Amino acid sequence: MTSIRTGLHELNLRSWVELPRRAATETHLVLPNGADLLALCRWAAQNEFYLCTLAASDERMLEDNALKVYVVLSGGDRQLAILEHPIERDAFQYLAYHESFPSALPLERAAIDLYGVAPGNVALEGGMLLHPASFPPDLYPLRRNRTNERLRRLIAATKPVVERSGELPYGVMRLLVGPIHAGVIEAGQFRFYVAGEVIEDLEIRLGYKHRGIEKLFETGYTLTTGQQLAECIAGDSAFAHSLAYSQAVENLVAAPLPPAADYWRGLLLEMERLYNHIGDVAALVHDIAYDLIASELAVLRERLLRLNAALTGHRFLRGVNHPGGVTIQHPEQLPDVSHELLRITDLFLGWVARHVLPNATCRNRFLTTGVLTKAEALGIGATGLPARASGCWTQDFRLRHPAGVYALPGIGDELCSLVRGTLLDSGENLLPSESHRRVPVYRNNLTGDVMARLLVRVAEVESSAKIVERLASELNSMERLGWGMSKVGGATSSIRSGRGQGHDLPVSPRDPSLYNWPALRLAVIRKLRWRRLMTASRRRGDLGEYPGGFSDHQQVQSGLRGKRWLKRARARGGIKMAREQPAPPSSLPELLLSRLLGVFRNRSRYAEPIASPGDRLAREHRSVFLRHLDCGSCNGCELELIAMSNPIYDSERFGIRFDASPRHADALVMTGVFTRNLAEAALNTLDAMSEPKRIVTVGDCTEGGGIFAGSYALAERPGEIEEVIIAHIPGCPPKPEEILRALGAVEW
């Protein structure tokens, strides 16, 4: 396979230095000439390299005495290239790379905000993380001479900049959505440009929840404690972020790990993937008003979160990772947990195969909706699941750059083989019985629409369950051989912090979703030619379907695999006629009534008794309408607020429900720290409430900033908010039953 050194020789570059790396597949090059680095990036893009990340660093107080830009590229055959470019002192300029790698654009804008380092060859503005209305233009908080005291003085002298929008073309209207949304959703602003019912363009504005995490890493945490902050970057991927930080520190100090630690990390990563995928599928089904199935899937997700707590002591797997190993509170629960996990995934696959994939309503809503083509995914550098659903099969870091348990001899190859088998090849020639999968998903059927992304999630749930089963069996045998958890984490003693209170080393966390926001824009804007082609294909029966044990009639009518596949499958005995199913309700009222009764039966079957004063609301025939207000959370509290409405907790039986409008709400439920970028939106939401105004704060971050206390990105809550706070619910995050008890105890 082509390596980055090949590009050096083909371009005849002379001014570069190679630094040593421990891994044979890693190459670290220092290129002082910016034009050489730009040429090498162009060559890498043409040779199918992928941008992992781009980060600036202020190293003017270190031996190189320079600002630097790092570009990390992923190539074939597990090659990883680290390209380092020192910038001339006090120049603060380099050559932009987003023409070669479009996914570098938000990272280049972040470098402008945080370091004041801007491209010199193109006009590019910052303001992505530090909005002009909230921060001064020359703050640059990650420069070495910016202390917290100096940052506070600069911010205090800020004069807000009023942003103005330009004129729109005739017939086009701008529709603003956010940053505070109608549901329990992340803060962000979406500016839709619509002409009639057609979305012509979409502008996405992020950074509202900027909490100054990078500065906190430098000033408030040591190398051995930074994982505590890393796991609070995003609540739904707490384990992944803390693992990325821990592995970075371990690579920095060459800390060895016992195999048991790698096995545990691999197992818990897949458990995190499982509950996220099942939750996302439930959300997709809920979005098309298929609440009966959505509630069933929400119950399965809740059961997975309880397995996390039974094994590690935390529903979101916090407090497990640390540099040098892991801490498992209840390892003896692993056999029971793995057995229950397999039962849950089996139920999930059964629900999806029987009630989602063969459902005509689901197919009509998901097929050809939100299409992201393979060319578009490659062009913008999309990553992860959206890229795989668009045909970029290799965009999986477990395969491109195996680490941890995936890199161990023997077991690593076996696990990578399971990952490769997630999406099946040559779907026209394979029968479901030959694939050894409950819900086989074929690569040639993934066309980048919502259905494709749904199916990749379903396929990865099945693969993750198999990986968990395999790793659990290995860990059980290790325990019998004497692998005690006391041996895990002993290497942390070799890690030392830098000068001062923090470790003084720059940390640049990046959530994978940053690369996929441009994909959302491309998925929603109109694609008239694409829709015409897809509609014509569906009419001809050319579109592949997704087999899952459906009847012949369903296969032909829905066409998920087409008539030719069905004919061959029947000839080979691979398809059996489905059992006779009951006739559907004959009228719309009967259909609605059957679904409502199903939801009610569902909730009464799962609802657990909760010793809560909320029963008083039900006895008094009263209800409380709440409106969510995200002021800068990690989304952990939001996930638990959403869980309150699943059939297990069923908050509506206590009269507690969320409303879309602050004008109809009895109280605001505030989560997260009070960021400067969200301060104005929070006050506008409070002003929209009718009297009496009430606020209930949820989570430790709402009182004093929690783990983010002391950050320059936080604002002091104004008096009009403080004086209407009627209750605080502690926890990081508080569990759903704790939130219900606290809300029930409030005197409304």
XYZ file of C-alpha atoms in Angstrom:
748
model
C 0.000 0.000 0.000
C 1.034 3.626 -0.579
C 2.732 5.280 2.403
C 3.335 8.947 3.080
C 7.043 8.438 2.326
C 6.074 7.614 -1.242
C 4.596 11.091 -1.524
C 7.837 12.654 -0.298
C 9.784 10.934 -3.064
C 7.242 11.488 -5.831
C 7.035 15.206 -5.017
C 10.825 15.386 -4.616
C 10.530 17.181 -1.279
C 13.867 17.899 0.376
C 13.120 19.928 3.491
C 11.745 17.447 6.000
C 12.837 15.517 9.076
C 11.443 12.193 10.275
C 11.037 11.688 14.006
C 11.072 8.213 15.592
C 7.826 6.464 16.473
C 7.288 3.280 18.474
C 4.795 1.739 16.046
C 6.077 0.585 12.668
C 2.872 1.760 10.977
C 3.258 5.359 12.216
C 5.274 8.052 10.435
C 6.054 11.419 12.034
C 7.393 14.081 9.660
C 8.419 17.671 10.398
C 8.005 19.952 7.365
C 9.227 23.524 7.995
C 8.117 24.674 4.545
C 4.375 25.306 4.431
C 4.227 24.857 0.657
C 5.756 21.387 0.992
C 3.143 20.386 3.541
C 0.346 21.724 1.334
C 1.672 19.772 -1.654
C 1.965 16.613 0.447
C -1.635 17.008 1.667
C -2.845 17.353 -1.916
C -0.961 14.201 -2.851
C -2.382 12.370 0.158
C -5.954 13.364 -0.754
C -5.456 12.074 -4.301
C -4.152 8.780 -2.904
C -7.194 8.186 -0.674
C -5.727 9.270 2.642
C -8.263 10.339 5.227
C -7.960 13.297 7.620
C -8.055 12.130 11.240
C -7.598 15.524 12.822
C -5.917 18.911 12.557
C -4.748 20.778 15.640
C -2.690 23.834 16.492
C -0.327 24.014 19.463
C 1.527 26.866 21.158
C 5.011 25.498 21.873
C 6.828 28.826 22.130
C 7.866 28.033 25.695
C 9.253 24.629 24.728
C 12.465 23.669 22.964
C 11.192 24.384 19.443
C 10.004 27.877 20.446
C 7.250 28.000 17.815
C 3.550 27.736 17.140
C 2.778 24.505 15.313
C 0.086 22.919 13.204
C -0.325 19.129 13.270
C -2.099 17.213 10.505
C -2.853 13.531 11.175
C -3.710 11.390 8.148
C -4.937 7.811 7.888
C -3.790 5.711 4.957
C -4.245 2.156 3.768
C -2.637 -0.881 5.366
C -2.996 0.693 8.842
C -0.617 3.561 7.996
C -0.853 6.682 10.178
C 0.994 9.857 9.181
C 1.645 12.733 11.603
C 2.690 15.887 9.725
C 4.136 18.646 11.910
C 4.566 22.200 10.621
C 6.293 24.853 12.783
C 5.026 28.355 12.021
C 7.427 31.261 11.885
C 7.490 33.081 15.209
C 4.807 35.788 15.493
C 3.623 35.072 11.935
C 0.438 33.252 13.050
C -0.223 32.100 9.478
C -0.016 28.869 7.531
C -1.436 27.494 4.277
C -4.994 26.150 4.488
C -5.622 22.458 3.908
C -9.417 22.358 3.573
C -9.231 22.432 -0.217
C -7.576 19.012 -0.061
C -9.509 17.789 3.002
C -12.852 19.652 3.382
C -13.310 18.182 6.855
C -10.391 20.356 7.998
C -12.489 23.520 7.641
C -14.121 23.503 11.115
C -10.759 22.592 12.678
C -9.071 25.513 10.924
C -11.803 27.840 12.184
C -11.327 26.457 15.710
C -7.568 27.183 15.450
C -8.405 30.803 14.650
C -10.614 31.075 17.733
C -8.305 29.303 20.177
C -4.817 30.277 18.954
C -5.236 33.129 16.481
C -3.550 30.988 13.826
C -5.195 31.580 10.448
C -4.574 30.476 6.856
C -2.636 33.005 4.835
C -3.701 31.847 1.387
C -7.510 32.033 1.830
C -9.921 34.354 3.619
C -11.273 32.458 6.612
C -13.017 33.795 9.696
C -13.293 32.337 13.170
C -16.323 32.632 15.406
C -17.202 28.940 15.411
C -16.391 28.328 19.089
C -16.076 31.900 20.344
C -19.130 33.714 19.008
C -18.572 37.435 18.316
C -21.570 38.353 20.455
C -20.009 36.681 23.507
C -16.223 36.935 23.227
C -13.701 39.573 22.125
C -12.110 38.972 18.713
C -8.532 38.709 20.044
C -9.056 36.414 23.041
C -7.050 33.368 21.786
C -7.413 31.460 25.090
C -4.932 28.654 24.355
C -1.911 30.865 23.832
C 0.684 30.344 26.532
C 0.553 33.923 27.791
C -3.207 33.756 28.405
C -3.807 33.097 32.084
C -7.305 32.633 33.456
C -7.160 36.040 35.123
C -6.178 37.743 31.874
C -8.921 35.940 29.978
C -11.527 37.116 32.473
C -10.345 40.729 32.137
C -10.500 40.577 28.344
C -13.972 39.060 28.395
C -15.254 41.597 30.913
C -14.304 44.379 28.498
C -16.203 42.735 25.608
C -18.663 44.796 23.616
C -21.146 42.488 21.882
C -21.057 42.503 18.107
C -24.463 42.523 16.442
C -24.518 40.029 13.601
C -26.475 40.995 10.522
C -27.769 38.742 7.785
C -27.517 39.598 4.116
C -30.354 39.893 1.640
C -31.944 36.732 0.300
C -32.783 35.891 -3.318
C -36.326 36.481 -4.450
C -38.681 33.746 -3.257
C -36.267 32.348 -0.630
C -37.086 32.561 3.076
C -34.740 32.040 6.003
C -36.124 29.816 8.773
C -34.152 29.811 12.030
C -34.349 26.759 14.296
C -32.501 26.857 17.603
C -30.206 27.130 19.444
C -32.827 26.259 22.096
C -35.045 23.585 20.566
C -38.579 22.427 21.208
C -37.580 19.043 22.616
C -34.857 17.564 24.790
C -32.241 18.148 22.089
C -28.677 19.416 21.804
C -28.184 23.175 21.455
C -27.346 24.332 17.930
C -28.778 26.682 15.352
C -30.004 25.543 11.940
C -30.721 28.212 9.342
C -32.915 26.711 6.631
C -33.208 28.538 3.328
C -36.468 27.395 1.796
C -38.363 28.187 -1.383
C -41.890 26.964 -0.836
C -41.514 23.434 0.526
C -38.031 22.865 -0.910
C -34.919 23.236 1.259
C -32.443 25.059 -0.952
C -29.671 25.246 1.627
C -28.903 24.748 5.290
C -26.431 26.678 7.398
C -25.411 24.978 10.643
C -23.984 27.011 13.486
C -22.266 25.191 16.333
C -20.202 26.124 19.372
C -23.056 27.219 21.636
C -21.956 24.707 24.269
C -18.272 25.611 24.160
C -17.040 25.065 27.733
C -13.310 25.766 27.391
C -12.354 22.121 27.912
C -8.950 22.465 26.234
C -7.880 25.185 28.684
C -9.164 23.169 31.631
C -6.955 20.248 30.581
C -3.916 22.529 30.745
C -4.681 24.358 33.967
C -6.779 22.121 36.195
C -5.811 18.488 35.609
C -2.737 16.314 35.664
C -1.929 13.510 33.257
C -3.307 10.982 35.726
C -6.616 12.804 36.358
C -7.470 14.233 32.939
C -9.731 11.279 32.122
C -12.224 12.679 34.642
C -12.698 15.700 32.393
C -12.503 13.675 29.174
C -15.462 11.489 30.123
C -17.589 14.623 30.587
C -17.049 15.867 27.030
C -20.103 13.952 25.791
C -22.410 11.926 27.993
C -23.375 9.366 25.367
C -19.725 8.535 24.578
C -18.143 9.001 27.997
C -16.227 5.727 27.832
C -14.892 6.370 24.317
C -13.557 9.831 25.237
C -11.973 8.682 28.483
C -10.396 5.737 26.662
C -8.968 8.000 23.943
C -7.396 10.192 26.618
C -6.037 7.237 28.616
C -4.517 5.603 25.541
C -2.879 8.897 24.534
C -1.223 9.176 27.937
C -0.174 5.515 27.866
C 1.407 5.971 24.434
C 3.151 9.118 25.652
C 4.869 7.385 28.563
C 5.062 3.893 26.996
C 3.008 2.375 29.813
C 2.395 -1.376 29.317
C -1.065 -2.812 29.872
C -2.008 -6.329 30.982
C -4.248 -8.154 28.480
C -7.178 -8.100 30.909
C -7.343 -4.298 30.724
C -7.526 -4.371 26.912
C -10.235 -7.036 27.062
C -12.333 -5.020 29.494
C -11.943 -1.859 27.433
C -12.967 -3.614 24.239
C -16.002 -5.148 25.921
C -17.203 -1.879 27.446
C -16.676 0.015 24.187
C -19.037 -2.374 22.451
C -21.543 -2.080 25.300
C -21.495 1.692 24.806
C -21.989 1.207 21.077
C -24.944 -1.115 21.758
C -27.015 1.218 23.900
C -26.348 4.143 21.570
C -27.369 2.234 18.449
C -30.521 0.818 20.037
C -31.424 4.272 21.337
C -30.907 5.791 17.879
C -33.096 3.167 16.220
C -35.801 3.878 18.817
C -35.539 7.597 18.029
C -35.856 6.963 14.280
C -38.951 4.846 14.791
C -40.400 7.434 17.171
C -39.875 10.176 14.558
C -42.337 8.437 12.223
C -44.890 8.092 15.057
C -44.389 4.329 15.454
C -44.525 4.716 19.226
C -45.452 1.139 20.056
C -42.140 -0.183 18.727
C -40.216 2.886 19.870
C -41.305 2.277 23.458
C -40.255 -1.378 23.268
C -36.803 -0.372 22.013
C -36.537 2.310 24.699
C -37.093 -0.403 27.299
C -34.233 -2.444 25.812
C -31.928 0.568 25.957
C -32.828 1.133 29.600
C -32.026 -2.497 30.371
C -28.592 -2.041 28.774
C -27.903 1.030 30.898
C -28.766 -0.972 33.995
C -26.309 -3.651 32.911
C -23.640 -0.934 32.710
C -24.441 0.094 36.268
C -24.454 -3.509 37.516
C -20.984 -4.090 36.089
C -19.202 -0.756 36.612
C -21.351 1.221 39.047
C -22.356 3.906 36.496
C -25.040 3.868 33.814
C -22.779 5.707 31.327
C -19.578 3.836 32.222
C -17.893 6.753 33.968
C -15.108 6.248 36.467
C -13.843 3.120 34.696
C -10.913 4.251 32.539
C -7.704 5.751 33.814
C -4.174 5.859 32.386
C -2.709 2.442 32.985
C -5.867 0.362 33.224
C -9.484 0.149 34.284
C -11.462 -0.071 37.502
C -14.384 -2.515 37.452
C -16.505 -2.424 40.588
C -18.349 -5.701 40.099
C -16.385 -7.997 37.748
C -18.135 -11.020 39.252
C -21.329 -9.853 37.507
C -19.816 -10.340 34.038
C -21.320 -13.807 33.280
C -24.829 -12.661 34.185
C -24.393 -9.337 32.388
C -23.152 -10.924 29.162
C -25.989 -13.459 29.203
C -28.614 -10.760 29.724
C -27.001 -8.572 27.043
C -27.348 -11.353 24.480
C -31.018 -11.738 25.395
C -31.575 -8.008 24.930
C -29.903 -7.880 21.524
C -31.874 -10.955 20.448
C -35.100 -9.182 21.392
C -33.963 -6.050 19.559
C -33.187 -7.934 16.357
C -36.521 -9.715 16.588
C -38.472 -6.458 16.950
C -36.620 -4.865 14.040
C -36.946 -7.881 11.742
C -40.654 -8.388 12.422
C -42.031 -4.888 12.933
C -39.707 -2.281 11.417
C -38.030 -3.516 8.238
C -41.113 -5.192 6.706
C -43.380 -2.283 7.651
C -44.506 -0.337 4.578
C -44.805 2.919 6.511
C -41.222 2.675 7.733
C -39.906 1.927 4.272
C -41.856 4.764 2.674
C -40.526 7.228 5.237
C -36.922 5.986 5.312
C -36.152 5.008 1.714
C -34.785 7.895 -0.450
C -34.979 10.284 2.525
C -31.899 12.248 3.560
C -29.651 10.797 0.868
C -25.884 11.229 1.270
C -24.183 9.744 -1.786
C -20.816 8.024 -1.657
C -19.226 10.823 -3.683
C -20.574 13.420 -1.240
C -19.401 11.420 1.780
C -15.891 11.130 0.344
C -15.889 14.769 -0.716
C -16.642 16.190 2.725
C -14.652 13.581 4.656
C -17.635 12.045 6.447
C -16.733 9.436 9.002
C -18.199 6.622 11.037
C -21.656 5.220 10.479
C -22.924 7.843 7.952
C -19.902 7.150 5.750
C -20.357 3.384 5.969
C -24.045 3.722 5.105
C -23.061 5.685 1.989
C -20.745 2.967 0.692
C -17.419 3.837 2.383
C -17.005 0.412 3.991
C -13.466 0.979 5.280
C -14.337 3.966 7.496
C -14.025 2.007 10.713
C -11.043 2.724 12.951
C -11.224 -0.752 14.419
C -10.111 -1.981 10.998
C -7.983 0.920 9.751
C -5.976 1.322 12.963
C -6.630 -1.509 15.423
C -5.757 -0.639 19.010
C -6.208 -2.291 22.363
C -7.812 -5.699 22.142
C -8.196 -5.373 18.361
C -4.407 -5.263 18.021
C -3.669 -8.285 20.218
C -2.373 -11.397 18.435
C -5.008 -14.046 17.772
C -8.066 -12.512 19.381
C -7.549 -9.221 17.513
C -7.782 -10.869 14.092
C -10.895 -12.732 15.181
C -12.609 -9.547 16.347
C -11.627 -7.649 13.193
C -13.140 -10.491 11.177
C -16.415 -10.023 13.068
C -16.336 -6.305 12.286
C -15.708 -6.984 8.582
C -18.669 -9.358 8.535
C -21.065 -6.633 9.681
C -21.956 -5.730 6.099
C -22.200 -8.651 3.697
C -20.802 -8.590 0.184
C -22.335 -9.980 -3.028
C -25.845 -9.711 -1.654
C -27.454 -10.888 -4.887
C -25.876 -14.330 -4.462
C -26.240 -14.875 -0.720
C -29.239 -16.207 1.118
C -30.066 -15.234 4.706
C -29.390 -18.821 5.822
C -25.855 -18.583 4.431
C -24.918 -15.362 6.215
C -25.294 -16.663 9.823
C -26.881 -13.361 10.851
C -30.347 -12.671 12.220
C -30.769 -9.542 10.087
C -28.303 -9.729 7.185
C -27.426 -6.371 5.597
C -25.825 -6.279 2.162
C -23.418 -3.616 1.007
C -24.969 -3.182 -2.422
C -28.269 -2.154 -0.779
C -26.846 0.782 1.197
C -27.509 3.944 -0.779
C -26.880 6.615 1.859
C -30.501 7.232 2.869
C -32.116 6.982 6.296
C -32.926 3.318 5.709
C -29.261 2.593 5.018
C -28.163 4.283 8.235
C -30.842 2.398 10.158
C -29.650 -0.911 8.754
C -25.993 -0.267 9.520
C -26.989 0.361 13.131
C -28.935 -2.882 13.241
C -26.049 -4.832 11.708
C -23.535 -3.307 14.136
C -25.743 -4.215 17.097
C -25.516 -7.854 16.056
C -21.738 -7.640 15.563
C -21.193 -5.878 18.892
C -23.184 -8.560 20.707
C -20.938 -11.240 19.212
C -17.820 -9.287 20.213
C -19.081 -8.878 23.782
C -19.839 -12.593 23.979
C -16.347 -13.471 22.756
C -14.536 -11.075 25.096
C -16.658 -12.093 28.086
C -15.701 -15.726 27.598
C -12.015 -14.772 27.492
C -12.290 -12.626 30.621
C -14.029 -15.392 32.512
C -11.165 -17.753 31.713
C -8.628 -15.067 32.707
C -10.250 -14.680 36.093
C -9.927 -18.412 36.680
C -6.267 -18.166 35.709
C -5.662 -15.486 38.309
C -5.969 -12.200 36.401
C -7.051 -10.040 39.335
C -8.066 -6.426 38.807
C -5.402 -5.336 41.290
C -2.895 -5.887 38.498
C -4.726 -3.492 36.201
C -3.584 0.077 36.573
C -0.228 -0.473 38.213
C 1.528 1.476 35.461
C -0.010 4.773 36.558
C 2.853 5.358 38.978
C 5.194 6.040 36.042
C 3.066 8.973 34.822
C 4.176 12.376 36.089
C 2.480 15.744 35.720
C 4.166 18.848 34.395
C 4.837 22.103 36.172
C 2.070 23.935 37.968
C -1.304 22.493 38.847
C -1.978 21.105 35.369
C 0.143 18.933 33.142
C 0.733 21.918 30.800
C 0.451 19.746 27.687
C -2.102 20.651 25.015
C -5.015 18.263 24.653
C -7.161 18.494 21.514
C -10.297 16.376 21.889
C -12.459 15.985 18.800
C -15.839 14.323 18.639
C -16.330 12.318 15.413
C -19.641 14.064 14.776
C -17.768 17.266 13.884
C -17.001 15.804 10.447
C -20.598 14.745 9.859
C -22.406 18.053 10.298
C -21.726 19.015 6.646
C -23.245 15.639 5.751
C -26.510 16.769 7.369
C -26.609 19.784 5.081
C -26.065 17.652 1.980
C -28.671 15.139 3.135
C -31.511 17.658 3.533
C -31.042 19.940 0.536
C -32.930 18.989 -2.568
C -31.685 16.308 -4.950
C -34.334 16.233 -7.652
C -32.394 14.039 -10.073
C -31.517 11.524 -7.328
C -35.122 11.241 -6.178
C -36.369 10.691 -9.729
C -33.844 7.908 -10.250
C -34.662 6.224 -6.940
C -38.411 6.451 -7.555
C -38.044 4.918 -11.004
C -35.892 2.107 -9.585
C -38.458 1.327 -6.920
C -41.196 1.112 -9.548
C -39.119 -1.289 -11.642
C -38.325 -3.411 -8.578
C -34.572 -2.889 -9.019
C -33.980 -1.569 -5.516
C -32.546 -4.218 -3.244
C -34.511 -5.024 -0.121
C -33.289 -6.119 3.244
C -34.265 -9.734 3.924
C -35.406 -10.538 7.393
C -37.720 -13.494 7.122
C -40.580 -11.703 5.335
C -43.236 -13.424 3.276
C -43.019 -13.778 -0.504
C -45.784 -11.232 -0.932
C -43.944 -8.711 1.234
C -40.681 -9.348 -0.601
C -42.260 -8.684 -4.010
C -44.349 -5.728 -2.946
C -41.649 -3.935 -0.986
C -38.895 -5.077 -3.316
C -36.200 -4.850 -0.677
C -34.214 -7.412 -2.613
C -35.992 -7.466 -5.933
C -37.798 -10.165 -7.918
C -34.670 -11.839 -9.295
C -33.291 -12.549 -5.822
C -36.653 -13.896 -4.694
C -36.917 -16.242 -7.667
C -33.449 -17.712 -7.049
C -34.055 -17.962 -3.311
C -37.293 -19.890 -3.782
C -35.648 -22.269 -6.229
C -32.955 -23.042 -3.666
C -35.407 -23.384 -0.797
C -34.097 -20.346 1.047
C -37.485 -18.662 1.509
C -40.416 -20.115 3.363
C -43.931 -18.873 3.150
C -44.843 -16.758 6.135
C -47.585 -17.886 8.458
C -50.958 -16.436 7.882
C -51.131 -13.104 9.667
C -54.231 -11.453 11.109
C -55.897 -8.949 8.861
C -55.081 -5.322 9.641
C -57.789 -3.023 10.976
C -60.168 -2.077 8.191
C -60.502 1.617 9.047
C -58.299 4.419 10.309
C -60.103 4.772 13.680
C -59.671 1.042 14.308
C -55.983 1.289 13.442
C -55.448 4.253 15.783
C -57.378 2.548 18.569
C -55.331 -0.654 18.227
C -52.084 1.271 18.422
C -53.184 3.309 21.429
C -54.267 0.170 23.257
C -50.924 -1.397 22.409
C -49.046 1.570 23.887
C -51.160 1.482 27.047
C -50.623 -2.267 27.479
C -46.940 -1.731 26.864
C -46.606 0.919 29.547
C -48.630 -0.948 32.150
C -46.506 -4.055 31.562
C -43.147 -2.329 32.095
C -43.910 0.517 34.511
C -42.103 0.092 37.823
C -43.375 1.420 41.130
C -41.414 4.472 42.232
C -41.697 5.710 45.791
C -42.267 9.289 44.762
C -44.253 12.251 46.024
C -45.257 12.522 42.360
C -48.160 10.225 43.195
C -49.700 13.262 44.836
C -50.047 14.928 41.421
C -51.870 11.905 40.062
C -54.184 11.711 43.085
C -55.001 15.404 42.792
C -55.560 15.040 39.031
C -52.904 17.638 38.339
C -50.194 17.769 35.711
C -46.881 19.590 35.343
C -45.645 20.735 31.950
C -41.884 21.141 31.690
C -39.718 22.806 29.055
C -36.092 21.728 28.679
C -33.397 24.421 28.647
C -29.883 23.259 27.756
C -27.324 25.837 28.881
C -24.194 23.829 28.066
C -24.446 20.236 29.259
C -22.516 17.143 28.179
C -25.947 15.625 27.223
C -25.810 13.119 30.090
C -28.681 14.812 31.943
C -30.646 15.026 28.691
C -30.338 11.289 28.174
C -31.785 10.664 31.623
C -34.586 13.169 31.051
C -35.493 11.302 27.867
C -35.386 8.004 29.771
C -37.999 9.380 32.190
C -40.653 9.012 29.515
C -39.911 5.383 28.608
C -42.427 2.725 29.762
C -40.293 1.720 32.762
C -40.394 5.129 34.445
C -43.443 6.515 32.596
C -43.337 10.049 33.970
C -46.756 10.834 32.519
C -48.468 8.533 35.034
C -47.422 11.170 37.603
C -48.708 13.990 35.402
C -45.193 15.077 34.421
C -44.526 15.694 30.753
C -42.406 17.914 28.501
C -43.897 20.616 26.320
C -42.516 22.190 23.162
C -43.296 25.806 24.068
C -42.035 27.801 27.076
C -45.332 29.728 27.023
C -47.216 26.578 28.017
C -44.665 25.310 30.543
C -45.065 25.384 34.318
C -41.272 25.331 34.739
C -38.014 25.217 32.838
C -35.700 22.254 33.432
C -32.196 23.692 33.139
C -29.210 21.428 32.493
C -25.516 22.115 32.073
C -23.183 24.965 32.825
C -24.164 28.497 31.819
C -22.009 29.099 28.725
C -21.489 32.566 27.325
C -22.635 31.519 23.868
C -26.009 30.336 25.237
C -26.633 33.123 27.754
C -28.796 35.268 25.462
C -30.838 32.323 24.202
C -31.466 31.174 27.795
C -32.742 34.609 28.813
C -34.987 34.763 25.744
C -36.487 31.403 26.697
C -37.151 32.615 30.233
C -38.768 35.812 28.903
C -41.118 33.710 26.771
C -42.550 31.987 29.864
C -45.792 33.131 31.387
C -46.019 34.023 35.059
C -45.148 32.582 37.484
C -41.706 31.749 36.130
C -40.002 28.707 37.663
C -36.728 26.869 36.991
C -35.584 23.451 38.192
C -31.841 22.848 37.762
C -30.690 19.293 37.019
C -27.135 17.996 37.412
C -24.048 19.042 39.338
C -22.894 21.364 36.536
C -25.780 23.754 37.123
C -24.425 24.627 40.576
C -21.044 26.322 40.331
C -20.058 24.720 37.034
C -19.254 21.284 38.441
C -16.208 19.766 36.774
C -16.057 22.762 34.387
C -15.774 25.355 37.173
C -13.227 28.073 36.487
C -13.508 27.952 32.697
C -13.309 31.239 30.785
C -16.228 30.064 28.599
C -18.745 30.136 31.467
C -20.853 33.147 32.357
C -22.338 34.072 35.686
C -26.034 33.362 35.836
C -28.014 36.629 35.924
C -30.281 37.532 38.804
C -33.498 37.033 36.855
C -32.613 33.341 36.566
C -31.308 32.849 40.098
C -34.397 34.305 41.739
C -36.818 31.893 40.019
C -34.924 28.644 40.741
C -37.230 26.581 42.944
C -35.342 23.264 43.160
C -32.007 21.619 42.372
C -31.540 17.932 41.540
C -27.907 16.838 42.140
C -26.086 14.071 40.303
C -23.720 13.580 37.382
C -26.136 12.816 35.915
C -29.026 12.070 38.291
C -30.902 8.860 37.531
C -34.445 9.029 36.118
C -36.024 7.814 39.352
C -34.118 10.498 41.296
C -35.386 13.185 38.930
C -38.953 11.918 39.276
C -38.774 11.889 43.060
C -37.375 15.425 43.152
C -39.951 16.791 40.710
C -42.737 15.149 42.688
C -41.504 16.790 45.889
C -41.722 20.314 44.438
C -44.695 22.372 45.579
C -46.218 23.437 42.293
